[in-house]
Short mmCIF file of N, CA and C in Angstrom, two decimals:
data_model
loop_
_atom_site.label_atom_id
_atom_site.label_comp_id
_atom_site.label_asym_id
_atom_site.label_seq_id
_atom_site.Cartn_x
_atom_site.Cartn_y
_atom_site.Cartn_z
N UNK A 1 -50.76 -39.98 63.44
CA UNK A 1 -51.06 -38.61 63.07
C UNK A 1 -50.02 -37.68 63.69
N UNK A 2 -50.34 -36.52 64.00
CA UNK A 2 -49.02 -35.13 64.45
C UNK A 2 -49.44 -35.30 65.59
N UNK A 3 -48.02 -34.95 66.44
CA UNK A 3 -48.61 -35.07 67.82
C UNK A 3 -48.32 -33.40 67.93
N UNK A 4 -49.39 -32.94 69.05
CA UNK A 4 -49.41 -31.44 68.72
C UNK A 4 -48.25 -30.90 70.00
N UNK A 5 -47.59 -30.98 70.78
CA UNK A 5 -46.47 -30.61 71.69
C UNK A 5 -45.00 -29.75 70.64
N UNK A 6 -45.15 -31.06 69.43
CA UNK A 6 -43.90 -30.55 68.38
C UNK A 6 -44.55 -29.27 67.16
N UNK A 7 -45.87 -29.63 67.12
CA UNK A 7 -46.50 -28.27 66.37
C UNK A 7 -46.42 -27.44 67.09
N UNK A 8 -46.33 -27.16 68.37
CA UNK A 8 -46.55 -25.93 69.25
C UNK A 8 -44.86 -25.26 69.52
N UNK A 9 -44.10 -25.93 69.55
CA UNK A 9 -42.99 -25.78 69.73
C UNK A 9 -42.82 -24.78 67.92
N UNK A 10 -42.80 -25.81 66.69
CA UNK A 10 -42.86 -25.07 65.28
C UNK A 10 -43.60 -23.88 65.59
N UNK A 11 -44.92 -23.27 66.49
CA UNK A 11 -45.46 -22.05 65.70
C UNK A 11 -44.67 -21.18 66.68
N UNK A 12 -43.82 -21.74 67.79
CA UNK A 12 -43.60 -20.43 68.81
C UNK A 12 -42.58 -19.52 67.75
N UNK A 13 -41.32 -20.98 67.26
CA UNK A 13 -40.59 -20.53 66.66
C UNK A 13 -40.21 -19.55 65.12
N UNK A 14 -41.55 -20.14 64.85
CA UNK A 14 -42.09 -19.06 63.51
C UNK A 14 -42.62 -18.08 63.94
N UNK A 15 -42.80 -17.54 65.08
CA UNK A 15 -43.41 -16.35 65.70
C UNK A 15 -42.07 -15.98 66.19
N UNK A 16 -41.19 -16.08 66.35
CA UNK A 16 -39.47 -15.77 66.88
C UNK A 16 -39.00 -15.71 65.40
N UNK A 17 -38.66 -16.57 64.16
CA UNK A 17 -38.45 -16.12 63.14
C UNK A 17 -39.13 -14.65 62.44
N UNK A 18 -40.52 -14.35 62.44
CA UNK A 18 -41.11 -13.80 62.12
C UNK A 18 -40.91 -12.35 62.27
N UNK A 19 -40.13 -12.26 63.67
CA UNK A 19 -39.71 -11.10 64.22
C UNK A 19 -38.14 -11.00 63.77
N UNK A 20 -37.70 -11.60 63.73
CA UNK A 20 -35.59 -11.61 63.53
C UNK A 20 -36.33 -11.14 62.07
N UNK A 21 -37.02 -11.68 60.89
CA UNK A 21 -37.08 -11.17 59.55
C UNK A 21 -37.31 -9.67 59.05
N UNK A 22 -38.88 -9.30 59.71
CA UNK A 22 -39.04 -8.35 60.31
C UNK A 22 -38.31 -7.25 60.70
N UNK A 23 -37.70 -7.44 61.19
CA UNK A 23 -36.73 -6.29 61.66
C UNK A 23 -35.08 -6.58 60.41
N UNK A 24 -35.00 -7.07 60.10
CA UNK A 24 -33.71 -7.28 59.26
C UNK A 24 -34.60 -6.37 58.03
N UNK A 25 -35.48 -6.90 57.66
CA UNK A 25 -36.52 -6.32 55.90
C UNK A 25 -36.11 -4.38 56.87
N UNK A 26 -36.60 -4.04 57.91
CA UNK A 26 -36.78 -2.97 58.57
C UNK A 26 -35.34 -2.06 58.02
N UNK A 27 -34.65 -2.94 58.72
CA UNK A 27 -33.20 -2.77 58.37
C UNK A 27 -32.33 -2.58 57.21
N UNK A 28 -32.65 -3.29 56.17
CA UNK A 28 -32.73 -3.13 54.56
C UNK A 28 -33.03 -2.09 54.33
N UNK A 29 -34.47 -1.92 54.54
CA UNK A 29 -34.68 -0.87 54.10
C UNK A 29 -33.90 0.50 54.23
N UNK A 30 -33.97 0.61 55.94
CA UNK A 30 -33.07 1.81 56.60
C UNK A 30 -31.95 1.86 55.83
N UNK A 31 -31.06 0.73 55.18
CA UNK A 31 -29.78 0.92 55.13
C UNK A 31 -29.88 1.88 53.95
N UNK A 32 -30.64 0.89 53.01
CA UNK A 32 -30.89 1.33 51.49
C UNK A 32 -31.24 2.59 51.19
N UNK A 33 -32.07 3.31 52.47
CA UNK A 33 -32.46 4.99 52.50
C UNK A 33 -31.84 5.84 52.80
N UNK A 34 -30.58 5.23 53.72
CA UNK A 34 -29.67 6.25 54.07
C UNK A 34 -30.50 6.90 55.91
N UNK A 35 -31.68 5.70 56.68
CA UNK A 35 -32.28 6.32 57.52
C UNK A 35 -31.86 5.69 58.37
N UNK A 36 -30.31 4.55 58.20
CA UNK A 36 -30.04 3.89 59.55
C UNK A 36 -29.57 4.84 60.24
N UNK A 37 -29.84 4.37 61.75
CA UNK A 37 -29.50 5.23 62.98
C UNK A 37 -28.83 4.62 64.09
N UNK A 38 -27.42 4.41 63.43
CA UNK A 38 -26.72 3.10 64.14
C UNK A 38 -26.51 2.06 63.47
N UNK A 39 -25.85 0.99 64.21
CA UNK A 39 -25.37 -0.51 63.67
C UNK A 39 -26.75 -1.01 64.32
N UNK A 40 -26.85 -2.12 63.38
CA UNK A 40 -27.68 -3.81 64.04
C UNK A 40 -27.65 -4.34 64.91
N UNK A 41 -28.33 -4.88 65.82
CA UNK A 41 -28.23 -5.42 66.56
C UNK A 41 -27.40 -6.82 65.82
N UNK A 42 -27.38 -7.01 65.21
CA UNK A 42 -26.68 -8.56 64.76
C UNK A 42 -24.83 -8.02 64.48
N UNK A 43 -24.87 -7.29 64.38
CA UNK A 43 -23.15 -7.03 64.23
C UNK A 43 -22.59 -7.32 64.96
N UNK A 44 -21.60 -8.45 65.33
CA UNK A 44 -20.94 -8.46 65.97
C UNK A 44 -19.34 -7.86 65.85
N UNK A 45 -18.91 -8.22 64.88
CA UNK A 45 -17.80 -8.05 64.20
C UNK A 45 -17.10 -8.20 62.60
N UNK A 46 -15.89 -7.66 62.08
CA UNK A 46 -15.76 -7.99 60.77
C UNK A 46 -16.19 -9.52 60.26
N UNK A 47 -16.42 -10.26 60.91
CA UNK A 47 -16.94 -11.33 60.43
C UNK A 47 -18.31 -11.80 60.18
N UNK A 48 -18.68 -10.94 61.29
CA UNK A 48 -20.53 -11.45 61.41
C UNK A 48 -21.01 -9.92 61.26
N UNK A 49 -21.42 -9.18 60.11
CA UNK A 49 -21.66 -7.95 60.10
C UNK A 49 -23.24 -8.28 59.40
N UNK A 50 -24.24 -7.83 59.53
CA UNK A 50 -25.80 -7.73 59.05
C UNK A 50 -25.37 -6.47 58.26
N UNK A 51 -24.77 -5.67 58.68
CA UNK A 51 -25.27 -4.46 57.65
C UNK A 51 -24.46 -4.29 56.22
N UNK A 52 -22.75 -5.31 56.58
CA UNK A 52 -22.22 -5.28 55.22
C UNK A 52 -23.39 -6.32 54.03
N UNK A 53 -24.17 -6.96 54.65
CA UNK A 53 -24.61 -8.34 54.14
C UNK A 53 -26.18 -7.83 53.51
N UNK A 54 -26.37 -6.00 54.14
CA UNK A 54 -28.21 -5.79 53.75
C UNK A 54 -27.21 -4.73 52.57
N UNK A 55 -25.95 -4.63 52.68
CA UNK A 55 -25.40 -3.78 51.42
C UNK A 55 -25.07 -4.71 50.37
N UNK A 56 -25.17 -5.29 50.39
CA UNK A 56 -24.28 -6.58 49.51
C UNK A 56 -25.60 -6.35 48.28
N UNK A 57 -24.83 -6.68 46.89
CA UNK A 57 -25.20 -7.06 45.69
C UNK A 57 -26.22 -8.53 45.66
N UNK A 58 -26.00 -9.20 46.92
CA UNK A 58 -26.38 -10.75 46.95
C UNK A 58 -27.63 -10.33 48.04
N UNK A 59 -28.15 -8.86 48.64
CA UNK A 59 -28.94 -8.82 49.53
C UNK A 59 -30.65 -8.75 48.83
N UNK A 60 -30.87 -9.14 47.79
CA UNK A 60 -31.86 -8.99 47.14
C UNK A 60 -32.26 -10.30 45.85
N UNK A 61 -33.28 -10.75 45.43
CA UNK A 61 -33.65 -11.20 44.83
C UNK A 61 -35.27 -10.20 44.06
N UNK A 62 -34.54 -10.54 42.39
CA UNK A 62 -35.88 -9.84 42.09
C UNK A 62 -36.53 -8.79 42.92
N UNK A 63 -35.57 -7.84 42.96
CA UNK A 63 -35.80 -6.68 43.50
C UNK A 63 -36.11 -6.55 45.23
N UNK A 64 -36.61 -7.43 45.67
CA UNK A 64 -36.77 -7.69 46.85
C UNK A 64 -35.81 -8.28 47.71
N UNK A 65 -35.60 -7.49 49.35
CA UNK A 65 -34.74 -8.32 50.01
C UNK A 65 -34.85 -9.80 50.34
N UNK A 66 -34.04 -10.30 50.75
CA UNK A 66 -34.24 -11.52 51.04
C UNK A 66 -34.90 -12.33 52.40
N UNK A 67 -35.01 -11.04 53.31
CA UNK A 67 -35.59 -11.10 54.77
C UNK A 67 -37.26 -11.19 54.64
N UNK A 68 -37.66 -9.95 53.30
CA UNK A 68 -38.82 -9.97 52.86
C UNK A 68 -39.29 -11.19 52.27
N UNK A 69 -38.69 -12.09 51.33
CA UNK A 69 -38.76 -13.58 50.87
C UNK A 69 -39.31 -14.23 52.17
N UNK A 70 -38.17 -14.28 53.48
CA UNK A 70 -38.34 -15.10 54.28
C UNK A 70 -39.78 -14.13 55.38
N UNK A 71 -39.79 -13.33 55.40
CA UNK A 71 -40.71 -13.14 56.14
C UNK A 71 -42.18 -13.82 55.76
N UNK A 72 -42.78 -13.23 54.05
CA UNK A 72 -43.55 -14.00 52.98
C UNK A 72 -43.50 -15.48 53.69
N UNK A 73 -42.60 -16.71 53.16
CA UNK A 73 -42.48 -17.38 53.88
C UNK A 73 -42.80 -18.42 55.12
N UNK A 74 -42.34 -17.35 56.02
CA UNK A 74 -42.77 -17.70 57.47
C UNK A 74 -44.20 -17.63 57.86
N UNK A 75 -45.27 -16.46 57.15
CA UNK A 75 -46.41 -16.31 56.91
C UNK A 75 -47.25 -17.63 56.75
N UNK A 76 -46.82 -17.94 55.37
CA UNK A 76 -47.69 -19.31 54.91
C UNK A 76 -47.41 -20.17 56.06
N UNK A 77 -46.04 -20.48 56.12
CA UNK A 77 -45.43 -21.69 56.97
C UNK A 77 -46.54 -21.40 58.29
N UNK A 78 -47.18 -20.17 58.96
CA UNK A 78 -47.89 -20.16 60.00
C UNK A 78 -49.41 -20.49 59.98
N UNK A 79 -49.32 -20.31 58.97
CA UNK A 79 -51.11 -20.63 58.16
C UNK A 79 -51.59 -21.95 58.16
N UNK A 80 -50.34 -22.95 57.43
CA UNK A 80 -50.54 -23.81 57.17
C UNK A 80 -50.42 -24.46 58.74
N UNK A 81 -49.18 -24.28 60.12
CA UNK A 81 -49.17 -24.86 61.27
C UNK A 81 -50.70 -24.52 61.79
N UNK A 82 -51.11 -23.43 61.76
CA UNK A 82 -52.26 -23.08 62.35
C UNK A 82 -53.73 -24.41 61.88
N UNK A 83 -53.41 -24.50 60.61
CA UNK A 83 -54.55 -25.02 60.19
C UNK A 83 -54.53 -26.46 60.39
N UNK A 84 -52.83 -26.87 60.77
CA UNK A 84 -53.06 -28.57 61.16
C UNK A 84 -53.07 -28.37 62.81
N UNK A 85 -53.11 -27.37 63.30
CA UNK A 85 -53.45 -27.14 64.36
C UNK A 85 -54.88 -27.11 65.32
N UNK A 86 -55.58 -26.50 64.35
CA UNK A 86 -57.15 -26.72 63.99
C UNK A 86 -57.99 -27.95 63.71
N UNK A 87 -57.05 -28.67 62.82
CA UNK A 87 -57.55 -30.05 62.80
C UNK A 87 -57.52 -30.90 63.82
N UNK A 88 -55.76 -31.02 64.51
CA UNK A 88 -55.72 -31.65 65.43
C UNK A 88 -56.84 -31.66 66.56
N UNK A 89 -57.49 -29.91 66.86
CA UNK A 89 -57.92 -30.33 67.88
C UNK A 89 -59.77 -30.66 67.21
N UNK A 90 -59.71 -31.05 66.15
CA UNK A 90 -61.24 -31.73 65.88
C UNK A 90 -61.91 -30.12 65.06
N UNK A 91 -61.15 -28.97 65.08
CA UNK A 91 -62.09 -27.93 64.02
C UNK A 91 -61.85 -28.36 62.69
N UNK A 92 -62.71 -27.96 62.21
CA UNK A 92 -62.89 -27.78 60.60
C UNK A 92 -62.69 -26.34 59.85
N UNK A 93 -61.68 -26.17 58.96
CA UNK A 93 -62.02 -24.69 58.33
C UNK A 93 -62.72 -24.69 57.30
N UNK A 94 -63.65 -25.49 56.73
CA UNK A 94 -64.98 -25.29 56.32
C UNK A 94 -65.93 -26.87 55.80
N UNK A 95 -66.96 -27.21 55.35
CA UNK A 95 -67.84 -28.06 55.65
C UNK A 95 -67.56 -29.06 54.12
N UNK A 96 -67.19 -30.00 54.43
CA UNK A 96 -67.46 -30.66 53.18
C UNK A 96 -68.56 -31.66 53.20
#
């Protein structure tokens, strides 16, 4: 079966993804409004820039950013750790 040490390790990190997405969708947005107030924390340089990349033509799918995709995402992905998490330790999320 799962051993739960490596599930616990998966939900910290989807709780650390959850936040980097989060704030990038934040960021999108700002850029897209004209309400950024400053650079990104992720800019480092002409090479590694977040904000040329939340301007970009490629920063969206079906109207939506792509941070928002992954945030969506990371959601389920926590639902579902949670719930083999639940099992592992002998709960049930409902009675069959």
């Amino acid at each position: 079966m799962f051993k739960l040490k490596p599930l616990v390790i998966n939900i910290v990190l989807s709780f650390i993804a959850l936040g980097l997405h989060a704030y990038l969708t934040q960021k999108y947005f700002d850029l897209q409004n004209g309400a950024a107030s400053g650079e990104s924390v992720c800019n480092v340089g002409a090479l590694w820039n977040c904000d040329a990349v939340s301007t970009s033509k490629y920063a969206q799918v079906f109207g939506y950013p792509l941070a928002l995709w992954a945030l969506a995402t990371h959601v389920v992905y926590l639902v579902v750790q949670f719930g083999l998490l639940l099992n592992l330790n002998g709960a049930t999320l409902w009675s069959s």
